[in-house]
């Protein structure tokens, strides 16, 4: 690890003041950043510990929730309002990492965790994300865990978060701040596709801090779930995952639907094309299939990950079938 | 900085790069907590921070200034093993023993999570306030602790004996 200085920030104003410097980085639970620093992939000069920021989950009058950036992953998943009103979010978080890591990981850090592409971690490999312009050893390498949607010739990595897939489906809004002001961004716009610059992963400005994540009211999210497909039953990253909210009317039509995919792209992938096919149509398997086809029409598999296309299709259909059955 | 280790206030001067695991093992000579992977993948380094299970290899020690850390060395009292330690012996919950300190701390933290009603990925009804610690629940919740000797069945038997008895009381 390269030497660095360490300071704690008790509030957002202190954090953004300390985080202004060029070599500064915010530190959440450290479960991703400390690892990357040990591998010297990240080499900050100073760490600003932001685990002292808001740890409250505020229930808003409109029925939504405001989740502080420093709330631990476990605390989100165990919160009564999350379990009852946004079960997809509790399930997504609980299917990620391990009990110990969820106790340490913060909401802010989970959103900004970096890819698990093995070439990104291997300093003997070429990686455009680590060294812009160096090339990408994954494109013609072992790429069964890599992206099938939205990738570029520069980078085929995926975003590893489970939590973010649920947040994408729920239309979460991320609250940001820096030394000069505050703004919000929809979670689905916060992460970038790689295009020609895979080293730029988000729309955050330098020094910008995540202060909170807002869940808008979504009463139909009581019928929502998350399914994660992986190489072992627990404690593994997703090959493919699906977050879904389904609102079915009494006559069996899709009144509203929210669908997002994990493990398939450089960002949590909101399945807008599938949603457009589903809305106002009968909630049955033929329509679910058509929706999944529409979403995956542009899928571009690599040498080893063609199975993800079929896996994503089947998982979407299965999850929608489950939710439709539950609503019946 | 001041940090409490197994109930004892301890003053240490540290390079901020020092992990909590290295503080325990290299600076305080508490060798019970083990380093398996040093990257969050095995659970051998699990300790309790104010009663919550965490991975000491992923934690910078400076982040835990002022906190209270419990390690496997703090489990036995006056020569008497913690009941879970005895149960690990009775149920063959280990072979080489390398993962055991992490398994013990993890299980103790996990039991507190179950008592608090924290759901898991295999909990069918998320809205239910209480969790029944079935074998599936215990296996899922302990999946962050690997055992190369394959003692998992004995480990789950030991945990079941201690914590389902407690739940039944
Ligand atoms: C073995 C292992 C298995 C895992 N499995 C899974 C899995 O299956 N699914 C899954 O989703 N995740 C998994 N994870 C990843 C884990 O969820 C993340 O490491 C964790 O969520 C990161 O949160 P943190 O608070 O520790 O972030 P940190 O490591 O502290 O920070 C991560 C990044 O976020 C930035 N940051 C932190 N807080 C803020 C803020 N408030 N504002 C701006 N920037 C900020 C930091 O600068 C850093 O760049 C796994 C991790 C490990 C080690
Ligand atoms: S896929 Fe992206 S992260 Fe992986 S080696 Fe290529 S450029 Fe690097
Ligand atoms: S040594 Fe910490 S998880 Fe393996
Ligand atoms: S007893 Fe040997 S690793 Fe678990």
mmCIF file of C-alpha atoms in Angstrom, chain B:
data_model
loop_
_atom_site.group_PDB
_atom_site.id
_atom_site.type_symbol
_atom_site.label_atom_id
_atom_site.label_comp_id
_atom_site.label_asym_id
_atom_site.label_seq_id
_atom_site.Cartn_x
_atom_site.Cartn_y
_atom_site.Cartn_z
ATOM 1 C CA UNK B 1 -5.152 5.945 19.418
ATOM 2 C CA UNK B 2 -7.220 4.094 22.000
ATOM 3 C CA UNK B 3 -8.996 0.876 21.110
ATOM 4 C CA UNK B 4 -10.583 -1.698 23.419
ATOM 5 C CA UNK B 5 -9.500 -5.277 22.789
ATOM 6 C CA UNK B 6 -11.293 -8.018 24.711
ATOM 7 C CA UNK B 7 -12.407 -5.527 27.336
ATOM 8 C CA UNK B 8 -8.981 -3.968 27.805
ATOM 9 C CA UNK B 9 -8.332 -0.353 26.762
ATOM 10 C CA UNK B 10 -5.189 -0.393 24.617
ATOM 11 C CA UNK B 11 -3.146 2.587 23.425
ATOM 12 C CA UNK B 12 -1.397 2.041 20.084
ATOM 13 C CA UNK B 13 0.521 4.243 17.636
ATOM 14 C CA UNK B 14 -0.035 3.089 14.076
ATOM 15 C CA UNK B 15 0.712 3.754 10.437
ATOM 16 C CA UNK B 16 -2.767 4.232 8.928
ATOM 17 C CA UNK B 17 -2.021 1.404 6.468
ATOM 18 C CA UNK B 18 -2.184 -1.163 9.299
ATOM 19 C CA UNK B 19 -5.216 -3.407 9.043
ATOM 20 C CA UNK B 20 -7.140 -4.337 12.163
ATOM 21 C CA UNK B 21 -5.949 -7.907 11.562
ATOM 22 C CA UNK B 22 -2.279 -6.875 11.500
ATOM 23 C CA UNK B 23 -2.807 -4.745 14.602
ATOM 24 C CA UNK B 24 -4.087 -7.812 16.441
ATOM 25 C CA UNK B 25 -1.524 -10.290 15.169
ATOM 26 C CA UNK B 26 1.655 -8.273 14.593
ATOM 27 C CA UNK B 27 1.387 -5.473 17.159
ATOM 28 C CA UNK B 28 -0.604 -7.029 19.994
ATOM 29 C CA UNK B 29 0.589 -10.626 19.515
ATOM 30 C CA UNK B 30 -2.963 -11.939 19.562
ATOM 31 C CA UNK B 31 -2.427 -14.767 17.116
ATOM 32 C CA UNK B 32 -5.846 -16.387 17.539
ATOM 33 C CA UNK B 33 -7.391 -14.392 14.707
ATOM 34 C CA UNK B 34 -6.129 -15.875 11.439
ATOM 35 C CA UNK B 35 -5.102 -14.480 8.073
ATOM 36 C CA UNK B 36 -6.382 -16.705 5.294
ATOM 37 C CA UNK B 37 -6.752 -14.652 2.129
ATOM 38 C CA UNK B 38 -6.302 -11.027 3.287
ATOM 39 C CA UNK B 39 -8.921 -10.025 0.700
ATOM 40 C CA UNK B 40 -12.319 -10.670 2.251
ATOM 41 C CA UNK B 41 -12.937 -14.066 0.721
ATOM 42 C CA UNK B 42 -12.517 -16.610 3.547
ATOM 43 C CA UNK B 43 -13.742 -15.276 6.906
ATOM 44 C CA UNK B 44 -10.736 -16.591 8.901
ATOM 45 C CA UNK B 45 -10.087 -13.065 10.221
ATOM 46 C CA UNK B 46 -13.627 -12.510 11.574
ATOM 47 C CA UNK B 47 -13.806 -10.564 14.856
ATOM 48 C CA UNK B 48 -16.602 -8.745 16.665
ATOM 49 C CA UNK B 49 -16.707 -4.926 16.702
ATOM 50 C CA UNK B 50 -19.152 -3.826 19.410
ATOM 51 C CA UNK B 51 -20.752 -7.239 18.973
ATOM 52 C CA UNK B 52 -21.044 -7.120 15.160
ATOM 53 C CA UNK B 53 -19.088 -9.592 13.066
ATOM 54 C CA UNK B 54 -16.665 -7.960 10.637
ATOM 55 C CA UNK B 55 -13.605 -8.960 8.599
ATOM 56 C CA UNK B 56 -10.494 -7.577 10.276
ATOM 57 C CA UNK B 57 -8.419 -7.948 7.076
ATOM 58 C CA UNK B 58 -10.609 -5.441 5.195
ATOM 59 C CA UNK B 59 -10.629 -2.937 8.052
ATOM 60 C CA UNK B 60 -8.030 -0.260 8.616
ATOM 61 C CA UNK B 61 -7.267 -0.266 12.347
ATOM 62 C CA UNK B 62 -7.591 3.551 12.507
ATOM 63 C CA UNK B 63 -11.238 3.228 11.513
ATOM 64 C CA UNK B 64 -11.897 1.351 14.738
ATOM 65 C CA UNK B 65 -10.428 3.933 17.104
ATOM 66 C CA UNK B 66 -12.608 4.099 20.209
ATOM 67 C CA UNK B 67 -14.437 0.864 19.345
ATOM 68 C CA UNK B 68 -14.556 -2.377 21.292
ATOM 69 C CA UNK B 69 -13.133 -5.435 19.507
ATOM 70 C CA UNK B 70 -13.592 -9.017 20.685
ATOM 71 C CA UNK B 71 -11.456 -11.850 19.358
ATOM 72 C CA UNK B 72 -11.381 -15.584 19.973
ATOM 73 C CA UNK B 73 -8.968 -14.954 22.880
ATOM 74 C CA UNK B 74 -11.790 -13.185 24.702
ATOM 75 C CA UNK B 75 -14.335 -16.002 24.486
ATOM 76 C CA UNK B 76 -13.252 -18.306 27.337
ATOM 77 C CA UNK B 77 -13.785 -17.101 30.890
ATOM 78 C CA UNK B 78 -11.540 -18.070 33.807
ATOM 79 C CA UNK B 79 -10.383 -21.257 32.089
ATOM 80 C CA UNK B 80 -13.933 -22.292 31.118
ATOM 81 C CA UNK B 81 -14.546 -22.496 27.391
ATOM 82 C CA UNK B 82 -17.374 -20.537 25.800
ATOM 83 C CA UNK B 83 -20.253 -23.020 25.305
ATOM 84 C CA UNK B 84 -19.851 -22.701 21.542
ATOM 85 C CA UNK B 85 -16.161 -23.643 21.798
ATOM 86 C CA UNK B 86 -17.120 -26.773 23.740
ATOM 87 C CA UNK B 87 -19.788 -27.590 21.155
ATOM 88 C CA UNK B 88 -17.226 -27.317 18.327
ATOM 89 C CA UNK B 89 -15.148 -29.948 20.167
ATOM 90 C CA UNK B 90 -18.166 -32.190 20.832
ATOM 91 C CA UNK B 91 -19.365 -32.065 17.212
ATOM 92 C CA UNK B 92 -15.984 -32.295 15.433
ATOM 93 C CA UNK B 93 -16.461 -28.751 14.182
ATOM 94 C CA UNK B 94 -12.832 -28.558 13.010
ATOM 95 C CA UNK B 95 -9.816 -30.518 11.855
ATOM 96 C CA UNK B 96 -6.767 -28.284 11.409
ATOM 97 C CA UNK B 97 -8.433 -25.453 13.345
ATOM 98 C CA UNK B 98 -7.270 -22.634 11.087
ATOM 99 C CA UNK B 99 -10.740 -21.368 10.264
ATOM 100 C CA UNK B 100 -12.102 -22.000 13.781
ATOM 101 C CA UNK B 101 -11.500 -18.627 15.485
ATOM 102 C CA UNK B 102 -13.263 -16.928 12.586
ATOM 103 C CA UNK B 103 -16.085 -19.488 12.620
ATOM 104 C CA UNK B 104 -16.629 -18.949 16.354
ATOM 105 C CA UNK B 105 -16.714 -15.153 16.188
ATOM 106 C CA UNK B 106 -18.874 -15.269 13.075
ATOM 107 C CA UNK B 107 -21.372 -17.649 14.709
ATOM 108 C CA UNK B 108 -21.643 -15.450 17.802
ATOM 109 C CA UNK B 109 -22.276 -12.358 15.669
ATOM 110 C CA UNK B 110 -24.728 -14.317 13.531
ATOM 111 C CA UNK B 111 -26.713 -15.477 16.567
ATOM 112 C CA UNK B 112 -27.139 -11.848 17.623
ATOM 113 C CA UNK B 113 -28.367 -11.002 14.105
ATOM 114 C CA UNK B 114 -30.946 -13.805 14.246
ATOM 115 C CA UNK B 115 -32.080 -12.688 17.695
ATOM 116 C CA UNK B 116 -32.522 -9.155 16.313
ATOM 117 C CA UNK B 117 -34.646 -10.509 13.444
ATOM 118 C CA UNK B 118 -32.209 -9.756 10.587
ATOM 119 C CA UNK B 119 -33.443 -11.760 7.569
ATOM 120 C CA UNK B 120 -31.186 -13.690 5.180
ATOM 121 C CA UNK B 121 -31.253 -14.594 1.485
ATOM 122 C CA UNK B 122 -33.150 -17.808 2.313
ATOM 123 C CA UNK B 123 -35.722 -16.265 4.670
ATOM 124 C CA UNK B 124 -39.059 -16.941 2.972
ATOM 125 C CA UNK B 125 -41.136 -14.275 4.700
ATOM 126 C CA UNK B 126 -39.217 -11.018 4.935
ATOM 127 C CA UNK B 127 -41.999 -9.353 6.881
ATOM 128 C CA UNK B 128 -41.851 -11.914 9.718
ATOM 129 C CA UNK B 129 -40.280 -10.372 12.792
ATOM 130 C CA UNK B 130 -38.698 -13.571 14.077
ATOM 131 C CA UNK B 131 -36.340 -15.985 12.348
ATOM 132 C CA UNK B 132 -36.350 -19.715 12.992
ATOM 133 C CA UNK B 133 -32.734 -20.850 12.783
ATOM 134 C CA UNK B 134 -33.168 -23.799 10.401
ATOM 135 C CA UNK B 135 -30.149 -25.594 8.977
ATOM 136 C CA UNK B 136 -30.604 -23.736 5.673
ATOM 137 C CA UNK B 137 -30.665 -20.408 7.490
ATOM 138 C CA UNK B 138 -27.496 -21.254 9.428
ATOM 139 C CA UNK B 139 -25.655 -22.472 6.338
ATOM 140 C CA UNK B 140 -26.554 -19.378 4.344
ATOM 141 C CA UNK B 141 -25.594 -17.065 7.203
ATOM 142 C CA UNK B 142 -22.252 -18.834 7.746
ATOM 143 C CA UNK B 143 -21.336 -18.899 4.038
ATOM 144 C CA UNK B 144 -18.751 -16.160 4.555
ATOM 145 C CA UNK B 145 -16.618 -18.577 6.562
ATOM 146 C CA UNK B 146 -14.885 -21.196 4.454
ATOM 147 C CA UNK B 147 -13.377 -24.375 5.897
ATOM 148 C CA UNK B 148 -10.762 -26.122 3.770
ATOM 149 C CA UNK B 149 -11.051 -29.228 5.934
ATOM 150 C CA UNK B 150 -14.735 -29.509 5.127
ATOM 151 C CA UNK B 151 -15.891 -29.440 8.753
ATOM 152 C CA UNK B 152 -19.004 -27.475 7.827
ATOM 153 C CA UNK B 153 -21.469 -30.126 8.949
ATOM 154 C CA UNK B 154 -19.902 -30.330 12.400
ATOM 155 C CA UNK B 155 -19.796 -26.543 12.588
ATOM 156 C CA UNK B 156 -23.498 -26.271 11.816
ATOM 157 C CA UNK B 157 -24.246 -29.066 14.322
ATOM 158 C CA UNK B 158 -22.359 -27.169 17.017
ATOM 159 C CA UNK B 159 -24.124 -23.906 16.252
ATOM 160 C CA UNK B 160 -27.477 -25.676 16.155
ATOM 161 C CA UNK B 161 -26.898 -27.201 19.584
ATOM 162 C CA UNK B 162 -26.024 -23.898 21.217
ATOM 163 C CA UNK B 163 -28.306 -21.461 19.488
ATOM 164 C CA UNK B 164 -31.410 -23.479 18.799
ATOM 165 C CA UNK B 165 -31.376 -24.603 22.449
ATOM 166 C CA UNK B 166 -31.171 -20.925 23.378
ATOM 167 C CA UNK B 167 -34.001 -20.053 21.006
ATOM 168 C CA UNK B 168 -36.148 -22.795 22.542
ATOM 169 C CA UNK B 169 -35.689 -21.439 26.074
#
